[in-house]
PDB file of C-alpha atoms in Angstrom:
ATOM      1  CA  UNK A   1      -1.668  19.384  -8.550  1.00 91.00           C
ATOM      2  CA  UNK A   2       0.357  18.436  -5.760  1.00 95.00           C
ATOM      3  CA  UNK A   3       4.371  19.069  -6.176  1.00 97.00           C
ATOM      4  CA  UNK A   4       7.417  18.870  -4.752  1.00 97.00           C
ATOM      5  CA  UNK A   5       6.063  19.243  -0.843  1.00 98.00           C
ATOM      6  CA  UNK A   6       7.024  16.506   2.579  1.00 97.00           C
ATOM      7  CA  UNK A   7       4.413  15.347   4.293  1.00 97.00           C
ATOM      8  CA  UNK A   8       6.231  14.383   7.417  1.00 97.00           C
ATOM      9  CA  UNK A   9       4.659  13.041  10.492  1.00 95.00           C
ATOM     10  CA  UNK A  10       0.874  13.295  10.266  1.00 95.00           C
ATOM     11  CA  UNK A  11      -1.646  11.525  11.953  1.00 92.00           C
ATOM     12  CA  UNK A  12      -5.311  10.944  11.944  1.00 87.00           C
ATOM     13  CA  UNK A  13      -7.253   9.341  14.871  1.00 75.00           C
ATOM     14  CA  UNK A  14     -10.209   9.279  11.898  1.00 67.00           C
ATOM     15  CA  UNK A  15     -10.047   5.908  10.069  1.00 71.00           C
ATOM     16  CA  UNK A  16      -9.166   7.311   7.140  1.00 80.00           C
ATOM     17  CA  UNK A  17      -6.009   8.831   5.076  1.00 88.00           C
ATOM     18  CA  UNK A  18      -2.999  10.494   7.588  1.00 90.00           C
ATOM     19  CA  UNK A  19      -1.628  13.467   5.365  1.00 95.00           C
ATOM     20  CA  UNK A  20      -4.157  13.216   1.811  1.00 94.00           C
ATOM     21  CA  UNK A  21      -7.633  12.340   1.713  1.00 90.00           C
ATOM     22  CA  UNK A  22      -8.686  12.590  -1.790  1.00 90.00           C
ATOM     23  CA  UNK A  23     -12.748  12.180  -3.107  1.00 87.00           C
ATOM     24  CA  UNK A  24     -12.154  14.437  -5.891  1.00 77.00           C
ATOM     25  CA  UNK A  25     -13.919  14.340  -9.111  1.00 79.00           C
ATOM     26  CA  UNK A  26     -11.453  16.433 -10.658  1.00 84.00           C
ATOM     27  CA  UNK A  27      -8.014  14.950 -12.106  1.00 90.00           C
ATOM     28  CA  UNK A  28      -5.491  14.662  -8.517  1.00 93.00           C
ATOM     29  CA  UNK A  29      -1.689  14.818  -9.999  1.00 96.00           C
ATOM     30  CA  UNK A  30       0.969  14.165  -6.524  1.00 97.00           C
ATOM     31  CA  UNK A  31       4.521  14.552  -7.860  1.00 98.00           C
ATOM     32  CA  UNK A  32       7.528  14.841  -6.406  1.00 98.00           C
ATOM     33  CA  UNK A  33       6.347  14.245  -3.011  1.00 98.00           C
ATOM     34  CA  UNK A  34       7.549  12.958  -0.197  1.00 98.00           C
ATOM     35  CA  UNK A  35       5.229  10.908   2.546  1.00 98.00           C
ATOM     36  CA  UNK A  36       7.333   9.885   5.582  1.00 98.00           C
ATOM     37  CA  UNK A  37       6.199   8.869   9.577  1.00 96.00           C
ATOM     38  CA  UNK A  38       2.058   8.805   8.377  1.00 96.00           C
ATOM     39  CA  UNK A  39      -0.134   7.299  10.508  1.00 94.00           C
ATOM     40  CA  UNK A  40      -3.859   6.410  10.548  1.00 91.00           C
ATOM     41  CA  UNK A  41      -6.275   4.323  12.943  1.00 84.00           C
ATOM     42  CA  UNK A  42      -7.814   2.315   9.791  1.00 79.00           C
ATOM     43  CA  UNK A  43      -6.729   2.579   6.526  1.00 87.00           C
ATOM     44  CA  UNK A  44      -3.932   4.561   4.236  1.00 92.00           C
ATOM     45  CA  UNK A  45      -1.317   5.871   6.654  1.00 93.00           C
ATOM     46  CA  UNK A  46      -0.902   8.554   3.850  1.00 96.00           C
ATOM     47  CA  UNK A  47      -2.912   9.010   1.051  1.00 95.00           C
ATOM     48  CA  UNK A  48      -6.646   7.854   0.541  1.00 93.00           C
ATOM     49  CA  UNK A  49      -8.108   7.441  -2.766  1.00 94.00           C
ATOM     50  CA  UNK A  50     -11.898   7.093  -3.090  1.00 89.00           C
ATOM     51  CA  UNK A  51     -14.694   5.875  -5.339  1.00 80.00           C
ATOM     52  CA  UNK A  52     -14.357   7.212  -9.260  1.00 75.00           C
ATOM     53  CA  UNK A  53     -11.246   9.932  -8.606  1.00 86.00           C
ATOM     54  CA  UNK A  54      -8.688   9.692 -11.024  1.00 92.00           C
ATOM     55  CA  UNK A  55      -5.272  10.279  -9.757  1.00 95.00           C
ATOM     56  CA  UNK A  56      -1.939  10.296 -10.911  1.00 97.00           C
ATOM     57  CA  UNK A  57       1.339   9.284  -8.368  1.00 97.00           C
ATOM     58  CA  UNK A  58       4.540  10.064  -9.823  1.00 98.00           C
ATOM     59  CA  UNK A  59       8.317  10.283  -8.728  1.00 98.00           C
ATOM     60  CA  UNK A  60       7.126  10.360  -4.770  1.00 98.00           C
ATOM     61  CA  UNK A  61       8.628   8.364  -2.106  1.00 98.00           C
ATOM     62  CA  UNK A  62       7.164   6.711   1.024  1.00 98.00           C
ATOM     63  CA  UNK A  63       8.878   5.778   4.338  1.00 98.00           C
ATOM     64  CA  UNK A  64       7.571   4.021   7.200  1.00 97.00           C
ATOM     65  CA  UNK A  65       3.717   5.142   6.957  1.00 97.00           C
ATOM     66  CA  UNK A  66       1.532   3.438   8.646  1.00 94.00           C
ATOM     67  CA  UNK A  67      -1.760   1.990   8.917  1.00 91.00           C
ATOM     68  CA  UNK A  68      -2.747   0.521  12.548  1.00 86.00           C
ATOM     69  CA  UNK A  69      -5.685  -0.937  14.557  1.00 76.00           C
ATOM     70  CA  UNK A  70      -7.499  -2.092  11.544  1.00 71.00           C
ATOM     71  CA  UNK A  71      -4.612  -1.315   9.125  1.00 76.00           C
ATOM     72  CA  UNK A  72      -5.045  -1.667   5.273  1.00 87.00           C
ATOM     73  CA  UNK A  73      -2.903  -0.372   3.196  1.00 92.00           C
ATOM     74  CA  UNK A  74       0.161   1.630   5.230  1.00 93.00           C
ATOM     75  CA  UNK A  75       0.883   4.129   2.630  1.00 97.00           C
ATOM     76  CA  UNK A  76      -1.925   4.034  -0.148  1.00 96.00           C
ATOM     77  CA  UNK A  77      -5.741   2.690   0.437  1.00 94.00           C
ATOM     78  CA  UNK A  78      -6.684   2.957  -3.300  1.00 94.00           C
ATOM     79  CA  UNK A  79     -11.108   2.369  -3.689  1.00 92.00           C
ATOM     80  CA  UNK A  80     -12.305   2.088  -6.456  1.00 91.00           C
ATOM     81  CA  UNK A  81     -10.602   4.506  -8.667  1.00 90.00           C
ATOM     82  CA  UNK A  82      -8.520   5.001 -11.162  1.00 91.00           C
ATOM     83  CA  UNK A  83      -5.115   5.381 -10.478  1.00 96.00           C
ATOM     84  CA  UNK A  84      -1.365   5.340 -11.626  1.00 97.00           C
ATOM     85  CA  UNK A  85       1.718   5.328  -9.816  1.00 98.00           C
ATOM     86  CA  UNK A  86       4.420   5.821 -11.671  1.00 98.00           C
ATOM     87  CA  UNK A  87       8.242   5.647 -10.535  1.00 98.00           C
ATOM     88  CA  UNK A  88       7.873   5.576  -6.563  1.00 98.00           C
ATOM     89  CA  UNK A  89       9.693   4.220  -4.229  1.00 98.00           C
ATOM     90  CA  UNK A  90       7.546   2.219  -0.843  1.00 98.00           C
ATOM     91  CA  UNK A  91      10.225   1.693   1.697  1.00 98.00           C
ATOM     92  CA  UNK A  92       9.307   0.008   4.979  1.00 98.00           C
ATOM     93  CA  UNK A  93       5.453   0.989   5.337  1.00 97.00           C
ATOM     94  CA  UNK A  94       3.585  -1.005   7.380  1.00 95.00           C
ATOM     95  CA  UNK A  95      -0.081  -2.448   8.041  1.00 90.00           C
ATOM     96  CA  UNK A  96      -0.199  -3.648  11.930  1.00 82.00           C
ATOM     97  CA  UNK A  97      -2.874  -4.318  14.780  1.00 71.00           C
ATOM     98  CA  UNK A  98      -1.535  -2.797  17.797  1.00 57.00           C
ATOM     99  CA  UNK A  99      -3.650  -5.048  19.985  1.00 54.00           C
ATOM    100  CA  UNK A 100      -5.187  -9.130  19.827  1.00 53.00           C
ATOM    101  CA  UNK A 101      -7.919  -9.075  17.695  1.00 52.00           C
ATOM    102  CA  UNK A 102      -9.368 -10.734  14.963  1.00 52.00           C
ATOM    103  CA  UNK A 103      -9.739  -8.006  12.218  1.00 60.00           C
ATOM    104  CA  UNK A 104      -6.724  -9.290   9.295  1.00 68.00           C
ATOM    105  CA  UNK A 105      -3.796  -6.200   8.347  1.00 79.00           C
ATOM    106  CA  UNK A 106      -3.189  -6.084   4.858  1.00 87.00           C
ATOM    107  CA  UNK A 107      -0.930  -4.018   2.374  1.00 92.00           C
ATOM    108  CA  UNK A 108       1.910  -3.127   4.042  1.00 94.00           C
ATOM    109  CA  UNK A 109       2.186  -0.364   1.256  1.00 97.00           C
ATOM    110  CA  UNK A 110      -0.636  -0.493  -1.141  1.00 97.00           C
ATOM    111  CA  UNK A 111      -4.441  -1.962  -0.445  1.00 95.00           C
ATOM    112  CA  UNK A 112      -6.257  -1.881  -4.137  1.00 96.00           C
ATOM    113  CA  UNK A 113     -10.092  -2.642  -3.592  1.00 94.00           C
ATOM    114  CA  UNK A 114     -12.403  -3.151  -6.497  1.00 94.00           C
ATOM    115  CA  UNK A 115     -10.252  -1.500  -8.956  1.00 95.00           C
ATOM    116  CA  UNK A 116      -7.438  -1.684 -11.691  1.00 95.00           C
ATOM    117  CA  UNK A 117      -4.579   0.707 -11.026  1.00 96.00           C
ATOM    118  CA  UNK A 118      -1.243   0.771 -12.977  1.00 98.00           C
ATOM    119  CA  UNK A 119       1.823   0.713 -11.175  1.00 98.00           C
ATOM    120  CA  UNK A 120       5.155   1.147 -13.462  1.00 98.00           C
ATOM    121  CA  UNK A 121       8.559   1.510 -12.366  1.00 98.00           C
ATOM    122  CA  UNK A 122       8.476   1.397  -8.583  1.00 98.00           C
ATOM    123  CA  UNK A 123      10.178  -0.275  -5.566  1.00 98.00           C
ATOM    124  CA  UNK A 124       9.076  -1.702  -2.937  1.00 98.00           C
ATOM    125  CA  UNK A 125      11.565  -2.720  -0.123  1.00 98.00           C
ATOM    126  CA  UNK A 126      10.720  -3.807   3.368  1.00 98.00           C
ATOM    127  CA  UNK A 127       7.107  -3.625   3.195  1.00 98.00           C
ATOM    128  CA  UNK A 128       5.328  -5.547   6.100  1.00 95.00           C
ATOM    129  CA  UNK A 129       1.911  -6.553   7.082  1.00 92.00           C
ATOM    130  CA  UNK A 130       0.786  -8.590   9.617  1.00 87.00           C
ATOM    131  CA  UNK A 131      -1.634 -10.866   7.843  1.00 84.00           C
ATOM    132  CA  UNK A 132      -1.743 -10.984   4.227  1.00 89.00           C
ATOM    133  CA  UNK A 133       0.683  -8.892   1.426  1.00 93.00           C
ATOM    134  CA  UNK A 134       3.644  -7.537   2.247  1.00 95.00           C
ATOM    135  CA  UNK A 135       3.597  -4.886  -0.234  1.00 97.00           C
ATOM    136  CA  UNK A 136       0.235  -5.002  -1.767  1.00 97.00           C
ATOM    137  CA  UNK A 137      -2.749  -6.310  -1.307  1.00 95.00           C
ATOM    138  CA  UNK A 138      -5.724  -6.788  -3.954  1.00 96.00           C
ATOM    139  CA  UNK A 139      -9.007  -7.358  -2.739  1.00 94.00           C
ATOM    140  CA  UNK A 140     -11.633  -7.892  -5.855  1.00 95.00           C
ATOM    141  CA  UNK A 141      -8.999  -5.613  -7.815  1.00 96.00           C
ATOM    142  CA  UNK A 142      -6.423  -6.215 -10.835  1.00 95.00           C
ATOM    143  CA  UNK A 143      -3.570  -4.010 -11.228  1.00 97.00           C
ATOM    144  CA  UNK A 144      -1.285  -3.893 -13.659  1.00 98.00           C
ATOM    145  CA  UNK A 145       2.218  -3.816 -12.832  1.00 98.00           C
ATOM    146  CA  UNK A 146       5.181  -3.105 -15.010  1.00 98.00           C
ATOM    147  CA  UNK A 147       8.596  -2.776 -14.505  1.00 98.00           C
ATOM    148  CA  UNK A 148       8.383  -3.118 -10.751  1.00 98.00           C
ATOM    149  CA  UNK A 149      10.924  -4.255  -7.863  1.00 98.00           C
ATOM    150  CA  UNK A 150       9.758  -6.245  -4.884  1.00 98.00           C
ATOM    151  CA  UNK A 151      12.521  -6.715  -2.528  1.00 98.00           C
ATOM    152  CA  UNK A 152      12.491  -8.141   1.298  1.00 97.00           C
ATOM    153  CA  UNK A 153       8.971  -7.173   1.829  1.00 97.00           C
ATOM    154  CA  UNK A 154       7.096  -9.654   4.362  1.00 95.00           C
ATOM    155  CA  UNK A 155       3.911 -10.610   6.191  1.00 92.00           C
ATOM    156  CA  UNK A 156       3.875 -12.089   9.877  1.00 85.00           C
ATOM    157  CA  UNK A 157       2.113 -15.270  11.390  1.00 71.00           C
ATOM    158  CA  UNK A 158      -0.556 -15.417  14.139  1.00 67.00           C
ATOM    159  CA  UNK A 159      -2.452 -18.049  15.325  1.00 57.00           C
ATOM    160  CA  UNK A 160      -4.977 -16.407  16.847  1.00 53.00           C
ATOM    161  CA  UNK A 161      -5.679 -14.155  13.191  1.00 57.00           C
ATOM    162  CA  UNK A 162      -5.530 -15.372   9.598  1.00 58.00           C
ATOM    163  CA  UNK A 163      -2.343 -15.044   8.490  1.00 66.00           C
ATOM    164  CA  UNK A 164       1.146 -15.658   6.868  1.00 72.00           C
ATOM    165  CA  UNK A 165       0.457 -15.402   2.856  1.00 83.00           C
ATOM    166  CA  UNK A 166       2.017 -13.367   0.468  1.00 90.00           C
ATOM    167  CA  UNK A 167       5.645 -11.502   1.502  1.00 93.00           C
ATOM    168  CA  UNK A 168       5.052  -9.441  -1.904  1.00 96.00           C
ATOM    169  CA  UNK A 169       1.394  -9.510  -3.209  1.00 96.00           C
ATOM    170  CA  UNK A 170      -1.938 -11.420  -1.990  1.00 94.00           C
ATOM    171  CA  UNK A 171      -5.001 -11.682  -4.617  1.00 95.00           C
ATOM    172  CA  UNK A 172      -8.587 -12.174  -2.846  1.00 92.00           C
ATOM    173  CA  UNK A 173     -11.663 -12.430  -4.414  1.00 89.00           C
ATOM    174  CA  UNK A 174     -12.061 -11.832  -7.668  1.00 93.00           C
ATOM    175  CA  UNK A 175      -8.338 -10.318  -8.316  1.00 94.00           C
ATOM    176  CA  UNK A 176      -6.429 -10.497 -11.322  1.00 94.00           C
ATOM    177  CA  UNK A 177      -3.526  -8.725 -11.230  1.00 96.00           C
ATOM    178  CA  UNK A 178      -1.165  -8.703 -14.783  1.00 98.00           C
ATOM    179  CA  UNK A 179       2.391  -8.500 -14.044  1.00 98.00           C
ATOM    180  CA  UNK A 180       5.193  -7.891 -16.474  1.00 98.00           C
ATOM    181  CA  UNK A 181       9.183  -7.543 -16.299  1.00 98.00           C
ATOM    182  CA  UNK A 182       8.578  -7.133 -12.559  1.00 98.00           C
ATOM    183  CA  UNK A 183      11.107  -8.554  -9.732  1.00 98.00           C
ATOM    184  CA  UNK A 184      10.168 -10.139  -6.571  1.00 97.00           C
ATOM    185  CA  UNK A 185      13.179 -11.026  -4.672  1.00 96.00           C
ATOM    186  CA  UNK A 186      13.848 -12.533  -1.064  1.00 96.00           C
ATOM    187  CA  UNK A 187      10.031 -11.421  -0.367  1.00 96.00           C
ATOM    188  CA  UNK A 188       8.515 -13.707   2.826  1.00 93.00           C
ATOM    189  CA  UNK A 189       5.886 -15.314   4.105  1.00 88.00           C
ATOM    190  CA  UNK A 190       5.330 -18.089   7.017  1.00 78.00           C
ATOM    191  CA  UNK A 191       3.246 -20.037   5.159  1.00 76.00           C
ATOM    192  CA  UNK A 192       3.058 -19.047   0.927  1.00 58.00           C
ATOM    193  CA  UNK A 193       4.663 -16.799  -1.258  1.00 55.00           C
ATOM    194  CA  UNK A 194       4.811 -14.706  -3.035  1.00 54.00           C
TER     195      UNK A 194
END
């Protein structure tokens, strides 16, 4: 268990996870934490979640992580795991290429790949990615959120990258997200939203 600690201001020039890199195969529980400045070259500015660890996010907050270069996911790259989050708060984490390229930025807070997490009672405000999902992004994976605020969160538009869909959320693959008594409010995106 992980409680009541900041993470403040960690970086990683590794692609993955700037203050928790977690491959455990026993039960993770984070509570009462607080992630804030996180950076990493790849993916998760703050917390990385791999293959088959079960993990457990509850009343933590995250500020301005993020994931650059190749970014996916600024706070949270969750793989194939199984996870909850649970009454969180994402404010203004971002997934952004610091130079031209080609390679897309997704999940300004939260990049789920090939799994089913469940997200309850959290806000996410002022998310931003430069291609696809402002807040989250789901690639093959189906979360299921409940009793979640999406507020202002955005995506930019570059013509020389795919991009521009989905201020709040973007589904790829074979995603199927299930979303109930959720808000998504003044979330944008140059070309679709949400």
């Amino acid at each position: 268990t992980i409680s009541d600690s900041l993470f403040i201001g960690n970086s990683t020039g590794f692609p993955l996870a700037g203050a928790i890199y977690n491959v455990s195969t026993a039960p993770v529980m984070i509570t009462r934490c607080f992630f804030s400045g996180n950076s990493s070259e790849m993916q998760a500015g703050a917390i990385f979640i791999g293959s088959s660890t079960d993990t457990t996010i509850e009343y933590c907050e995250f500020w301005e992580n993020t994931a650059v270069y190749d970014g996916k996911g600024g706070a949270i790259f969750n793989l194939s795991s199984l996870t909850r989050i649970h009454s969180s708060l994402f404010y203004n984490n971002r997934a952004r290429e610091h130079m031209f390229g080609l390679d897309e930025m997704n999940g300004g807070a939260i990049y789920n790949s090939s799994c089913s997490p469940l997200i309850s009672f959290c806000t996410f405000a002022e998310n931003y990615a430069d291609s696809f999902g402002g807040a989250i992004f789901n690639s093959s994976a189906s979360p299921t959120i409940v009793n979640c605020t999406f507020y202002g969160n955005s995506v930019g538009y570059f013509n020389w990258s795919p991009s521009g869909y989905g201020g709040a959320m973007y589904n790829k693959g074979t995603s199927s997200p299930v979303i109930k008594n959720s808000i998504f409010w003044d979330n944008v995106a140059p070309i679709a939203n949400p």
